[in-house]
Amino acid sequence: MSRRSPGSRRFLLALAAVVAALSALVVLPYLQFVLFAVLLAYVLDPINDRLARRIGPTLAAAATMMFATAVILVPVGLALATAVRQADRIVEGVETLDAEAIADQVSGRIGIETEMLVQTLSDAVENGLQGAAGNVVTIVGGIPELLIGLTVFGFVLFYLLRDGDALVAWLRGVTPIEPELREELFANFDRLMWAGIVGTAVVAFVQALLTVLAFVPLGFGNVAFWFVITFVLSLLPLVGASVVWIPAVGFLALVNRPVAAGALLVFGAVVISGSDNVLRPLIVNRGASLNPATIVVGIFGGVAVFGVVGLFFGPIVLGMLKIIVEVLVRDAAIGPARAPAAADRAAAGASTPNDGRAAGVSAANRTDPESDGGGDDADSDGTDPEATDTGAPADADSADGVDETRDPEG
């Protein structure tokens, strides 16, 4: 097989770059839906694999999608829709509050100027109303695009579940690096995906659930709203649900409910935040360890670039960058040390054939005389004595193609 000419290779590289850029433009409008399908396919892969071994890959992918729709997608969709409605009610309730009365009460307790509090509360209410109205308009206006995105999401998820193993095998085959380095990168990427998707989501879900369970007996309404807010904030390391329950403690103290405030303070510090300290090292640290600052930058930067799904993929991108840089630095550090080792292996390889032949001869000389059906030690190499006794004439006859054993007059 002839190699490509330099001109052909340059043309193929340029063509690949152009097609890759066009492909990115095609995928970019629905990148969030594609990434969300990748996320969900990774989470559902263990279930899909078990089903595929029993009912085949196509039926398994369909059954897994039905399971995900019933158990994950529909509940999450209902929770988000309910949270949006409850957020609107909260904003409306805040608008009807007497800001000056609240400010007077707070200033009497902590000694802050009333005018500053009134202005702060008014600005917060106004910004909240404008943001809520803008979100409603955006959601309603984007319904056609949402339907197309959901269609893209469904197809990508189905074929990732059905042909995901083939896709991973193809990626392994076309990755132009050494096999051991390729497997190392794939393993690190898998750990990052686990930590960034499964581990972080589990920790956030547990904290959000515990926060809601604490809020309900204390009389806090709008459970879906608080669950969603706590879940999103719990994705942040070192912050978590404390951003939600600590202000709630302050609110209970302001409304003269010291017992409820103390109970929530103890429950939040011991149970809610304690769950983060217990679960996060067990689940998240199974992946590559990332600095909390890197995770925070990855979360907010990921949301800015990828949308909501960037909550998970932002830290993964920064984590992969960290791993690749570490591999490059490691290879650069041990590169000079490999040269003598390679030279030693080359020298050893040059002497290997002679050593192998010597070992083979000595092994033949040590063969048991009875292993060839009996005979002298000299015959232990398997050579026929009659053939060797004839010497050169026998070689000549064999060269002429005469078989003396079949000659009746021989």
mmCIF file of C-alpha atoms in Angstrom:
data_model
loop_
_atom_site.group_PDB
_atom_site.id
_atom_site.type_symbol
_atom_site.label_atom_id
_atom_site.label_comp_id
_atom_site.label_asym_id
_atom_site.label_seq_id
_atom_site.Cartn_x
_atom_site.Cartn_y
_atom_site.Cartn_z
ATOM 1 C CA MET A 1 0.000 0.000 0.000
ATOM 2 C CA SER A 2 1.554 3.263 -1.130
ATOM 3 C CA ARG A 3 1.778 6.200 1.220
ATOM 4 C CA ARG A 4 -0.026 9.459 0.518
ATOM 5 C CA SER A 5 1.945 12.171 -1.155
ATOM 6 C CA PRO A 6 2.649 15.313 0.911
ATOM 7 C CA GLY A 7 0.275 17.285 -1.284
ATOM 8 C CA SER A 8 -2.558 14.807 -0.799
ATOM 9 C CA ARG A 9 -2.002 14.725 2.919
ATOM 10 C CA ARG A 10 -2.072 18.525 3.183
ATOM 11 C CA PHE A 11 -5.271 18.631 1.150
ATOM 12 C CA LEU A 12 -6.928 16.006 3.363
ATOM 13 C CA LEU A 13 -5.932 17.911 6.505
ATOM 14 C CA ALA A 14 -7.314 21.169 5.101
ATOM 15 C CA LEU A 15 -10.511 19.430 4.009
ATOM 16 C CA ALA A 16 -10.887 17.830 7.443
ATOM 17 C CA ALA A 17 -10.474 21.227 9.123
ATOM 18 C CA VAL A 18 -13.145 22.798 6.905
ATOM 19 C CA VAL A 19 -15.598 19.929 7.424
ATOM 20 C CA ALA A 20 -14.953 19.951 11.184
ATOM 21 C CA ALA A 21 -15.697 23.688 11.333
ATOM 22 C CA LEU A 22 -18.922 23.223 9.352
ATOM 23 C CA SER A 23 -19.905 20.298 11.581
ATOM 24 C CA ALA A 24 -19.392 22.449 14.676
ATOM 25 C CA LEU A 25 -21.669 25.108 13.173
ATOM 26 C CA VAL A 26 -24.311 22.453 12.503
ATOM 27 C CA VAL A 27 -24.195 21.029 16.038
ATOM 28 C CA LEU A 28 -23.760 24.328 17.902
ATOM 29 C CA PRO A 29 -27.432 25.453 17.880
ATOM 30 C CA TYR A 30 -28.459 22.252 19.679
ATOM 31 C CA LEU A 31 -25.267 21.604 21.608
ATOM 32 C CA GLN A 32 -27.074 21.702 24.960
ATOM 33 C CA PHE A 33 -29.444 18.931 23.904
ATOM 34 C CA VAL A 34 -26.593 16.829 22.516
ATOM 35 C CA LEU A 35 -24.560 17.234 25.712
ATOM 36 C CA PHE A 36 -27.597 16.443 27.833
ATOM 37 C CA ALA A 37 -28.096 13.252 25.804
ATOM 38 C CA VAL A 38 -24.437 12.335 26.399
ATOM 39 C CA LEU A 39 -24.874 12.985 30.117
ATOM 40 C CA LEU A 40 -28.009 10.868 30.410
ATOM 41 C CA ALA A 41 -26.581 8.070 28.236
ATOM 42 C CA TYR A 42 -23.547 7.859 30.538
ATOM 43 C CA VAL A 43 -25.784 7.618 33.604
ATOM 44 C CA LEU A 44 -28.079 4.998 32.026
ATOM 45 C CA ASP A 45 -25.320 2.906 30.443
ATOM 46 C CA PRO A 46 -25.148 0.251 33.226
ATOM 47 C CA ILE A 47 -28.903 -0.378 33.019
ATOM 48 C CA ASN A 48 -28.828 -0.448 29.229
ATOM 49 C CA ASP A 49 -25.945 -2.943 29.155
ATOM 50 C CA ARG A 50 -27.792 -5.378 31.394
ATOM 51 C CA LEU A 51 -30.907 -5.187 29.264
ATOM 52 C CA ALA A 52 -28.920 -5.498 26.020
ATOM 53 C CA ARG A 53 -27.511 -8.860 27.094
ATOM 54 C CA ARG A 54 -31.063 -10.191 27.454
ATOM 55 C CA ILE A 55 -33.237 -8.542 24.813
ATOM 56 C CA GLY A 56 -30.759 -7.088 22.309
ATOM 57 C CA PRO A 57 -29.338 -3.580 21.868
ATOM 58 C CA THR A 58 -32.282 -2.004 20.002
ATOM 59 C CA LEU A 59 -35.012 -3.117 22.391
ATOM 60 C CA ALA A 60 -32.746 -2.364 25.346
ATOM 61 C CA ALA A 61 -32.189 1.206 24.156
ATOM 62 C CA ALA A 62 -35.939 1.717 23.695
ATOM 63 C CA ALA A 63 -36.736 0.230 27.117
ATOM 64 C CA THR A 64 -34.040 2.316 28.794
ATOM 65 C CA MET A 65 -35.409 5.482 27.204
ATOM 66 C CA MET A 66 -38.902 4.653 28.454
ATOM 67 C CA PHE A 67 -37.504 4.063 31.936
ATOM 68 C CA ALA A 68 -35.578 7.347 31.848
ATOM 69 C CA THR A 69 -38.658 9.225 30.657
ATOM 70 C CA ALA A 70 -40.839 7.854 33.440
ATOM 71 C CA VAL A 71 -38.326 8.023 36.280
ATOM 72 C CA ILE A 72 -36.092 10.986 35.404
ATOM 73 C CA LEU A 73 -37.330 13.254 32.616
ATOM 74 C CA VAL A 74 -40.992 13.609 33.593
ATOM 75 C CA PRO A 75 -40.327 14.195 37.329
ATOM 76 C CA VAL A 76 -37.552 16.686 36.563
ATOM 77 C CA GLY A 77 -39.736 18.500 34.039
ATOM 78 C CA LEU A 78 -42.639 18.730 36.469
ATOM 79 C CA ALA A 79 -40.338 19.928 39.245
ATOM 80 C CA LEU A 80 -38.873 22.651 37.034
ATOM 81 C CA ALA A 81 -42.287 23.794 35.831
ATOM 82 C CA THR A 82 -43.579 23.888 39.396
ATOM 83 C CA ALA A 83 -40.474 25.738 40.554
ATOM 84 C CA VAL A 84 -40.991 28.395 37.865
ATOM 85 C CA ARG A 85 -44.616 28.933 38.942
ATOM 86 C CA GLN A 86 -43.636 29.059 42.598
ATOM 87 C CA ALA A 87 -40.872 31.534 41.816
ATOM 88 C CA ASP A 88 -43.444 33.829 40.230
ATOM 89 C CA ARG A 89 -45.621 33.559 43.341
ATOM 90 C CA ILE A 90 -42.653 34.323 45.582
ATOM 91 C CA VAL A 91 -41.825 37.416 43.541
ATOM 92 C CA GLU A 92 -45.459 38.551 43.707
ATOM 93 C CA GLY A 93 -45.505 37.984 47.453
ATOM 94 C CA VAL A 94 -42.321 39.965 47.928
ATOM 95 C CA GLU A 95 -43.811 42.799 45.873
ATOM 96 C CA THR A 96 -46.788 43.071 48.254
ATOM 97 C CA LEU A 97 -44.621 43.250 51.370
ATOM 98 C CA ASP A 98 -44.257 46.492 53.223
ATOM 99 C CA ALA A 99 -40.593 47.145 52.599
ATOM 100 C CA GLU A 100 -40.421 50.060 55.025
ATOM 101 C CA ALA A 101 -41.945 48.038 57.893
ATOM 102 C CA ILE A 102 -39.486 45.199 57.329
ATOM 103 C CA ALA A 103 -36.616 47.655 57.132
ATOM 104 C CA ASP A 104 -37.655 49.334 60.366
ATOM 105 C CA GLN A 105 -37.788 45.984 62.155
ATOM 106 C CA VAL A 106 -34.403 44.887 60.852
ATOM 107 C CA SER A 107 -32.755 48.224 61.571
ATOM 108 C CA GLY A 108 -34.108 48.134 65.111
ATOM 109 C CA ARG A 109 -32.445 44.754 65.641
ATOM 110 C CA ILE A 110 -29.095 45.229 63.954
ATOM 111 C CA GLY A 111 -28.767 49.015 63.776
ATOM 112 C CA ILE A 112 -28.616 49.640 60.015
ATOM 113 C CA GLU A 113 -29.964 52.733 58.269
ATOM 114 C CA THR A 114 -33.597 52.314 57.174
ATOM 115 C CA GLU A 115 -33.242 54.160 53.885
ATOM 116 C CA MET A 116 -30.470 51.879 52.692
ATOM 117 C CA LEU A 117 -32.521 48.754 53.468
ATOM 118 C CA VAL A 118 -35.610 50.142 51.735
ATOM 119 C CA GLN A 119 -33.611 50.957 48.623
ATOM 120 C CA THR A 120 -31.928 47.553 48.635
ATOM 121 C CA LEU A 121 -35.218 45.681 48.999
ATOM 122 C CA SER A 122 -36.900 47.758 46.316
ATOM 123 C CA ASP A 123 -34.061 47.181 43.853
ATOM 124 C CA ALA A 124 -34.078 43.459 44.583
ATOM 125 C CA VAL A 125 -37.838 43.204 43.996
ATOM 126 C CA GLU A 126 -37.658 45.204 40.779
ATOM 127 C CA ASN A 127 -34.784 43.166 39.380
ATOM 128 C CA GLY A 128 -36.505 39.931 40.361
ATOM 129 C CA LEU A 129 -39.731 40.895 38.600
ATOM 130 C CA GLN A 130 -37.905 41.939 35.458
ATOM 131 C CA GLY A 131 -35.896 38.719 35.428
ATOM 132 C CA ALA A 132 -38.968 36.549 35.963
ATOM 133 C CA ALA A 133 -40.897 38.326 33.207
ATOM 134 C CA GLY A 134 -37.969 37.980 30.843
ATOM 135 C CA ASN A 135 -37.652 34.269 31.578
ATOM 136 C CA VAL A 136 -41.359 33.664 30.884
ATOM 137 C CA VAL A 137 -41.138 35.494 27.559
ATOM 138 C CA THR A 138 -38.009 33.562 26.624
ATOM 139 C CA ILE A 139 -39.599 30.215 27.462
ATOM 140 C CA VAL A 140 -42.817 30.924 25.564
ATOM 141 C CA GLY A 141 -41.012 32.322 22.547
ATOM 142 C CA GLY A 142 -38.639 29.375 22.385
ATOM 143 C CA ILE A 143 -41.227 26.584 22.328
ATOM 144 C CA PRO A 144 -40.681 25.653 18.622
ATOM 145 C CA GLU A 145 -36.922 25.532 19.150
ATOM 146 C CA LEU A 146 -37.465 23.510 22.306
ATOM 147 C CA LEU A 147 -39.488 20.909 20.414
ATOM 148 C CA ILE A 148 -36.756 20.564 17.785
ATOM 149 C CA GLY A 149 -34.159 20.311 20.523
ATOM 150 C CA LEU A 150 -36.111 17.572 22.283
ATOM 151 C CA THR A 151 -36.293 15.669 18.993
ATOM 152 C CA VAL A 152 -32.524 15.946 18.591
ATOM 153 C CA PHE A 153 -32.074 14.888 22.206
ATOM 154 C CA GLY A 154 -34.263 11.784 21.758
ATOM 155 C CA PHE A 155 -32.464 10.552 18.651
ATOM 156 C CA VAL A 156 -28.983 11.184 20.061
ATOM 157 C CA LEU A 157 -29.862 9.448 23.328
ATOM 158 C CA PHE A 158 -31.342 6.400 21.594
ATOM 159 C CA TYR A 159 -28.361 5.825 19.309
ATOM 160 C CA LEU A 160 -25.849 6.491 22.075
ATOM 161 C CA LEU A 161 -27.536 3.803 24.137
ATOM 162 C CA ARG A 162 -27.697 1.380 21.221
ATOM 163 C CA ASP A 163 -24.323 2.057 19.571
ATOM 164 C CA GLY A 164 -22.368 3.686 22.385
ATOM 165 C CA ASP A 165 -19.900 0.822 22.693
ATOM 166 C CA ALA A 166 -19.181 0.973 18.965
ATOM 167 C CA LEU A 167 -18.618 4.728 19.215
ATOM 168 C CA VAL A 168 -16.138 4.288 22.074
ATOM 169 C CA ALA A 169 -14.340 1.530 20.145
ATOM 170 C CA TRP A 170 -14.140 3.812 17.097
ATOM 171 C CA LEU A 171 -12.706 6.623 19.207
ATOM 172 C CA ARG A 172 -10.099 4.264 20.616
ATOM 173 C CA GLY A 173 -9.155 3.160 17.115
ATOM 174 C CA VAL A 174 -8.755 6.630 15.605
ATOM 175 C CA THR A 175 -6.900 8.183 18.547
ATOM 176 C CA PRO A 176 -3.325 8.508 17.191
ATOM 177 C CA ILE A 177 -1.401 7.898 20.423
ATOM 178 C CA GLU A 178 0.251 4.951 22.137
ATOM 179 C CA PRO A 179 -2.208 2.342 23.495
ATOM 180 C CA GLU A 180 -1.123 2.728 27.132
ATOM 181 C CA LEU A 181 -1.463 6.533 26.987
ATOM 182 C CA ARG A 182 -4.808 6.230 25.215
ATOM 183 C CA GLU A 183 -6.181 3.912 27.887
ATOM 184 C CA GLU A 184 -4.878 6.211 30.627
ATOM 185 C CA LEU A 185 -6.713 9.187 29.123
ATOM 186 C CA PHE A 186 -9.906 7.183 28.657
ATOM 187 C CA ALA A 187 -9.781 5.980 32.266
ATOM 188 C CA ASN A 188 -9.207 9.516 33.574
ATOM 189 C CA PHE A 189 -12.064 10.835 31.448
ATOM 190 C CA ASP A 190 -14.356 8.146 32.845
ATOM 191 C CA ARG A 191 -13.439 9.114 36.399
ATOM 192 C CA LEU A 192 -14.061 12.769 35.624
ATOM 193 C CA MET A 193 -17.461 11.961 34.121
ATOM 194 C CA TRP A 194 -18.358 9.951 37.216
ATOM 195 C CA ALA A 195 -17.279 12.701 39.601
ATOM 196 C CA GLY A 196 -18.761 15.543 37.584
ATOM 197 C CA ILE A 197 -22.094 13.932 36.721
ATOM 198 C CA VAL A 198 -23.028 11.046 38.972
ATOM 199 C CA GLY A 199 -21.159 11.963 42.137
ATOM 200 C CA THR A 200 -21.913 15.672 42.192
ATOM 201 C CA ALA A 201 -25.569 15.149 41.245
ATOM 202 C CA VAL A 202 -26.063 12.578 44.009
ATOM 203 C CA VAL A 203 -24.572 14.897 46.640
ATOM 204 C CA ALA A 204 -26.677 17.839 45.433
ATOM 205 C CA PHE A 205 -29.854 15.731 45.353
ATOM 206 C CA VAL A 206 -29.332 14.495 48.907
ATOM 207 C CA GLN A 207 -28.698 17.999 50.229
ATOM 208 C CA ALA A 208 -31.714 19.424 48.415
ATOM 209 C CA LEU A 209 -33.939 16.628 49.741
ATOM 210 C CA LEU A 210 -32.744 17.123 53.320
ATOM 211 C CA THR A 211 -33.278 20.881 53.061
ATOM 212 C CA VAL A 212 -36.845 20.440 51.860
ATOM 213 C CA LEU A 213 -37.549 17.899 54.606
ATOM 214 C CA ALA A 214 -36.382 20.488 57.128
ATOM 215 C CA PHE A 215 -38.402 23.328 55.562
ATOM 216 C CA VAL A 216 -41.773 21.563 55.430
ATOM 217 C CA PRO A 217 -42.302 21.130 59.224
ATOM 218 C CA LEU A 218 -41.196 24.739 59.786
ATOM 219 C CA GLY A 219 -43.947 26.084 57.568
ATOM 220 C CA PHE A 220 -41.944 27.035 54.473
ATOM 221 C CA GLY A 221 -43.993 26.622 51.298
ATOM 222 C CA ASN A 222 -42.978 26.428 47.629
ATOM 223 C CA VAL A 223 -41.169 23.135 48.141
ATOM 224 C CA ALA A 224 -40.294 22.589 44.467
ATOM 225 C CA PHE A 225 -38.687 26.022 44.206
ATOM 226 C CA TRP A 226 -36.504 25.489 47.264
ATOM 227 C CA PHE A 227 -35.557 21.995 46.078
ATOM 228 C CA VAL A 228 -34.373 23.242 42.672
ATOM 229 C CA ILE A 229 -32.519 26.218 44.143
ATOM 230 C CA THR A 230 -30.814 24.052 46.760
ATOM 231 C CA PHE A 231 -29.879 21.414 44.164
ATOM 232 C CA VAL A 232 -28.184 23.981 41.911
ATOM 233 C CA LEU A 233 -26.343 25.676 44.771
ATOM 234 C CA SER A 234 -25.253 22.319 46.210
ATOM 235 C CA LEU A 235 -23.209 21.725 43.086
ATOM 236 C CA LEU A 236 -20.785 24.370 44.373
ATOM 237 C CA PRO A 237 -18.071 22.999 46.674
ATOM 238 C CA LEU A 238 -17.650 24.487 50.146
ATOM 239 C CA VAL A 239 -20.960 26.349 49.730
ATOM 240 C CA GLY A 240 -23.722 23.876 49.080
ATOM 241 C CA ALA A 241 -27.100 24.122 50.745
ATOM 242 C CA SER A 242 -25.856 26.480 53.456
ATOM 243 C CA VAL A 243 -26.662 29.384 51.140
ATOM 244 C CA VAL A 244 -30.333 28.372 51.501
ATOM 245 C CA TRP A 245 -30.762 27.197 55.075
ATOM 246 C CA ILE A 246 -28.612 29.854 56.783
ATOM 247 C CA PRO A 247 -30.791 32.739 55.483
ATOM 248 C CA ALA A 248 -33.822 30.691 56.522
ATOM 249 C CA VAL A 249 -32.426 30.550 60.054
ATOM 250 C CA GLY A 250 -32.040 34.327 60.020
ATOM 251 C CA PHE A 251 -35.611 34.751 58.755
ATOM 252 C CA LEU A 252 -37.005 32.586 61.547
ATOM 253 C CA ALA A 253 -35.061 34.597 64.096
ATOM 254 C CA LEU A 254 -36.424 37.872 62.690
ATOM 255 C CA VAL A 255 -40.035 36.682 62.931
ATOM 256 C CA ASN A 256 -39.592 35.746 66.600
ATOM 257 C CA ARG A 257 -39.336 31.965 66.196
ATOM 258 C CA PRO A 258 -36.113 31.270 68.104
ATOM 259 C CA VAL A 259 -36.846 27.574 68.736
ATOM 260 C CA ALA A 260 -37.472 26.894 65.052
ATOM 261 C CA ALA A 261 -34.385 28.910 64.123
ATOM 262 C CA GLY A 262 -32.225 26.953 66.569
ATOM 263 C CA ALA A 263 -33.589 23.623 65.364
ATOM 264 C CA LEU A 264 -32.915 24.495 61.714
ATOM 265 C CA LEU A 265 -29.436 25.730 62.618
ATOM 266 C CA VAL A 266 -28.542 22.443 64.312
ATOM 267 C CA PHE A 267 -30.138 20.302 61.593
ATOM 268 C CA GLY A 268 -28.490 22.297 58.824
ATOM 269 C CA ALA A 269 -25.031 22.266 60.374
ATOM 270 C CA VAL A 270 -25.054 18.609 61.436
ATOM 271 C CA VAL A 271 -27.236 16.798 58.899
ATOM 272 C CA ILE A 272 -27.417 18.875 55.705
ATOM 273 C CA SER A 273 -23.838 20.157 55.634
ATOM 274 C CA GLY A 274 -22.648 16.952 57.301
ATOM 275 C CA SER A 275 -24.027 14.917 54.400
ATOM 276 C CA ASP A 276 -21.851 16.962 52.039
ATOM 277 C CA ASN A 277 -18.764 16.256 54.141
ATOM 278 C CA VAL A 278 -19.517 12.538 54.157
ATOM 279 C CA LEU A 279 -20.803 11.891 50.634
ATOM 280 C CA ARG A 280 -18.544 14.155 48.592
ATOM 281 C CA PRO A 281 -15.250 12.447 49.602
ATOM 282 C CA LEU A 282 -16.807 9.011 49.057
ATOM 283 C CA ILE A 283 -18.389 9.694 45.667
ATOM 284 C CA VAL A 284 -16.824 12.731 44.033
ATOM 285 C CA ASN A 285 -13.226 12.056 45.049
ATOM 286 C CA ARG A 286 -13.390 8.761 43.200
ATOM 287 C CA GLY A 287 -12.656 10.912 40.166
ATOM 288 C CA ALA A 288 -9.714 13.175 39.500
ATOM 289 C CA SER A 289 -9.329 15.625 42.367
ATOM 290 C CA LEU A 290 -9.926 19.242 41.370
ATOM 291 C CA ASN A 291 -9.325 22.396 43.318
ATOM 292 C CA PRO A 292 -12.605 23.955 44.543
ATOM 293 C CA ALA A 293 -11.760 27.172 42.691
ATOM 294 C CA THR A 294 -11.410 25.191 39.473
ATOM 295 C CA ILE A 295 -14.807 23.583 40.049
ATOM 296 C CA VAL A 296 -16.486 26.941 40.698
ATOM 297 C CA VAL A 297 -14.945 28.477 37.571
ATOM 298 C CA GLY A 298 -15.925 25.388 35.606
ATOM 299 C CA ILE A 299 -19.530 25.536 36.804
ATOM 300 C CA PHE A 300 -20.150 29.224 36.071
ATOM 301 C CA GLY A 301 -18.055 29.216 32.907
ATOM 302 C CA GLY A 302 -19.753 26.038 31.737
ATOM 303 C CA VAL A 303 -23.189 27.588 32.231
ATOM 304 C CA ALA A 304 -22.093 30.658 30.245
ATOM 305 C CA VAL A 305 -20.778 28.526 27.357
ATOM 306 C CA PHE A 306 -22.977 25.390 27.328
ATOM 307 C CA GLY A 307 -26.096 26.525 29.158
ATOM 308 C CA VAL A 308 -27.617 24.584 32.062
ATOM 309 C CA VAL A 309 -25.797 21.392 31.126
ATOM 310 C CA GLY A 310 -22.546 23.306 31.677
ATOM 311 C CA LEU A 311 -23.124 22.804 35.410
ATOM 312 C CA PHE A 312 -21.687 19.334 34.832
ATOM 313 C CA PHE A 313 -19.515 19.657 31.720
ATOM 314 C CA GLY A 314 -17.663 22.843 32.701
ATOM 315 C CA PRO A 315 -15.636 21.176 35.483
ATOM 316 C CA ILE A 316 -15.094 18.127 33.246
ATOM 317 C CA VAL A 317 -13.479 20.285 30.538
ATOM 318 C CA LEU A 318 -11.143 21.973 33.020
ATOM 319 C CA GLY A 319 -10.384 18.606 34.616
ATOM 320 C CA MET A 320 -9.373 17.092 31.273
ATOM 321 C CA LEU A 321 -7.120 20.087 30.614
ATOM 322 C CA LYS A 322 -5.429 19.482 33.968
ATOM 323 C CA ILE A 323 -4.906 15.794 33.174
ATOM 324 C CA ILE A 324 -3.499 16.452 29.690
ATOM 325 C CA VAL A 325 -1.068 19.069 31.033
ATOM 326 C CA GLU A 326 0.088 16.635 33.727
ATOM 327 C CA VAL A 327 0.704 13.934 31.100
ATOM 328 C CA LEU A 328 2.690 16.338 28.906
ATOM 329 C CA VAL A 329 4.796 17.509 31.854
ATOM 330 C CA ARG A 330 5.404 13.929 32.961
ATOM 331 C CA ASP A 331 6.484 12.837 29.476
ATOM 332 C CA ALA A 332 8.762 15.855 29.147
ATOM 333 C CA ALA A 333 10.372 15.053 32.503
ATOM 334 C CA ILE A 334 11.018 11.368 31.829
ATOM 335 C CA GLY A 335 11.777 11.751 28.124
ATOM 336 C CA PRO A 336 15.585 12.106 28.466
ATOM 337 C CA ALA A 337 15.675 9.173 30.881
ATOM 338 C CA ARG A 338 14.087 6.907 28.275
ATOM 339 C CA ALA A 339 16.918 7.269 25.765
ATOM 340 C CA PRO A 340 19.503 5.119 27.661
ATOM 341 C CA ALA A 341 16.830 2.577 28.451
ATOM 342 C CA ALA A 342 15.871 2.373 24.783
ATOM 343 C CA ALA A 343 19.525 1.928 23.835
ATOM 344 C CA ASP A 344 19.894 -0.880 26.387
ATOM 345 C CA ARG A 345 16.798 -2.605 25.023
ATOM 346 C CA ALA A 346 18.115 -2.288 21.484
ATOM 347 C CA ALA A 347 21.440 -3.846 22.506
ATOM 348 C CA ALA A 348 19.645 -6.635 24.315
ATOM 349 C CA GLY A 349 17.427 -7.204 21.296
ATOM 350 C CA ALA A 350 20.458 -7.511 19.022
ATOM 351 C CA SER A 351 21.845 -10.364 21.141
ATOM 352 C CA THR A 352 18.522 -12.107 21.575
ATOM 353 C CA PRO A 353 18.597 -14.257 18.362
ATOM 354 C CA ASN A 354 22.018 -15.802 19.163
ATOM 355 C CA ASP A 355 21.018 -16.388 22.763
ATOM 356 C CA GLY A 356 17.795 -18.009 21.615
ATOM 357 C CA ARG A 357 19.589 -20.359 19.236
ATOM 358 C CA ALA A 358 22.095 -21.312 21.943
ATOM 359 C CA ALA A 359 19.301 -22.028 24.358
ATOM 360 C CA GLY A 360 17.561 -24.147 21.742
ATOM 361 C CA VAL A 361 20.708 -26.215 21.072
ATOM 362 C CA SER A 362 21.391 -26.794 24.745
ATOM 363 C CA ALA A 363 17.772 -27.825 25.267
ATOM 364 C CA ALA A 364 18.058 -30.298 22.406
ATOM 365 C CA ASN A 365 21.261 -31.776 23.872
ATOM 366 C CA ARG A 366 19.492 -32.234 27.211
ATOM 367 C CA THR A 367 16.612 -34.186 25.656
ATOM 368 C CA ASP A 368 15.894 -37.571 27.182
ATOM 369 C CA PRO A 369 17.233 -40.333 24.875
ATOM 370 C CA GLU A 370 13.945 -42.181 25.241
ATOM 371 C CA SER A 371 11.969 -39.231 23.964
ATOM 372 C CA ASP A 372 12.646 -40.262 20.322
ATOM 373 C CA GLY A 373 11.835 -43.901 20.845
ATOM 374 C CA GLY A 374 15.275 -44.920 22.124
ATOM 375 C CA GLY A 375 18.756 -44.415 20.749
ATOM 376 C CA ASP A 376 22.083 -42.780 21.464
ATOM 377 C CA ASP A 377 22.550 -39.337 22.918
ATOM 378 C CA ALA A 378 23.908 -38.211 19.584
ATOM 379 C CA ASP A 379 20.548 -39.078 18.014
ATOM 380 C CA SER A 380 18.565 -37.086 20.526
ATOM 381 C CA ASP A 381 18.251 -34.145 18.094
ATOM 382 C CA GLY A 382 15.846 -36.179 15.990
ATOM 383 C CA THR A 383 18.218 -36.790 13.040
ATOM 384 C CA ASP A 384 17.998 -40.143 11.200
ATOM 385 C CA PRO A 385 21.341 -42.003 11.555
ATOM 386 C CA GLU A 386 20.928 -43.719 8.199
ATOM 387 C CA ALA A 387 20.529 -40.409 6.456
ATOM 388 C CA THR A 388 23.676 -38.989 8.044
ATOM 389 C CA ASP A 389 25.839 -42.078 7.494
ATOM 390 C CA THR A 390 25.645 -41.776 3.722
ATOM 391 C CA GLY A 391 27.390 -38.422 3.879
ATOM 392 C CA ALA A 392 27.778 -36.427 0.680
ATOM 393 C CA PRO A 393 26.437 -39.098 -1.737
ATOM 394 C CA ALA A 394 23.173 -39.135 0.140
ATOM 395 C CA ASP A 395 22.998 -35.374 -0.185
ATOM 396 C CA ALA A 396 23.712 -35.682 -3.872
ATOM 397 C CA ASP A 397 21.008 -38.271 -4.350
ATOM 398 C CA SER A 398 18.543 -36.172 -2.432
ATOM 399 C CA ALA A 399 19.499 -33.223 -4.544
ATOM 400 C CA ASP A 400 18.766 -35.247 -7.700
ATOM 401 C CA GLY A 401 15.363 -36.016 -6.303
ATOM 402 C CA VAL A 402 16.041 -39.836 -6.013
ATOM 403 C CA ASP A 403 14.343 -41.566 -3.129
ATOM 404 C CA GLU A 404 16.550 -44.584 -2.259
ATOM 405 C CA THR A 405 14.110 -45.955 0.247
ATOM 406 C CA ARG A 406 11.573 -46.609 -2.541
ATOM 407 C CA ASP A 407 14.189 -48.170 -5.029
ATOM 408 C CA PRO A 408 13.741 -51.976 -5.044
ATOM 409 C CA GLU A 409 17.355 -52.441 -6.231
ATOM 410 C CA GLY A 410 18.904 -50.016 -3.684
#
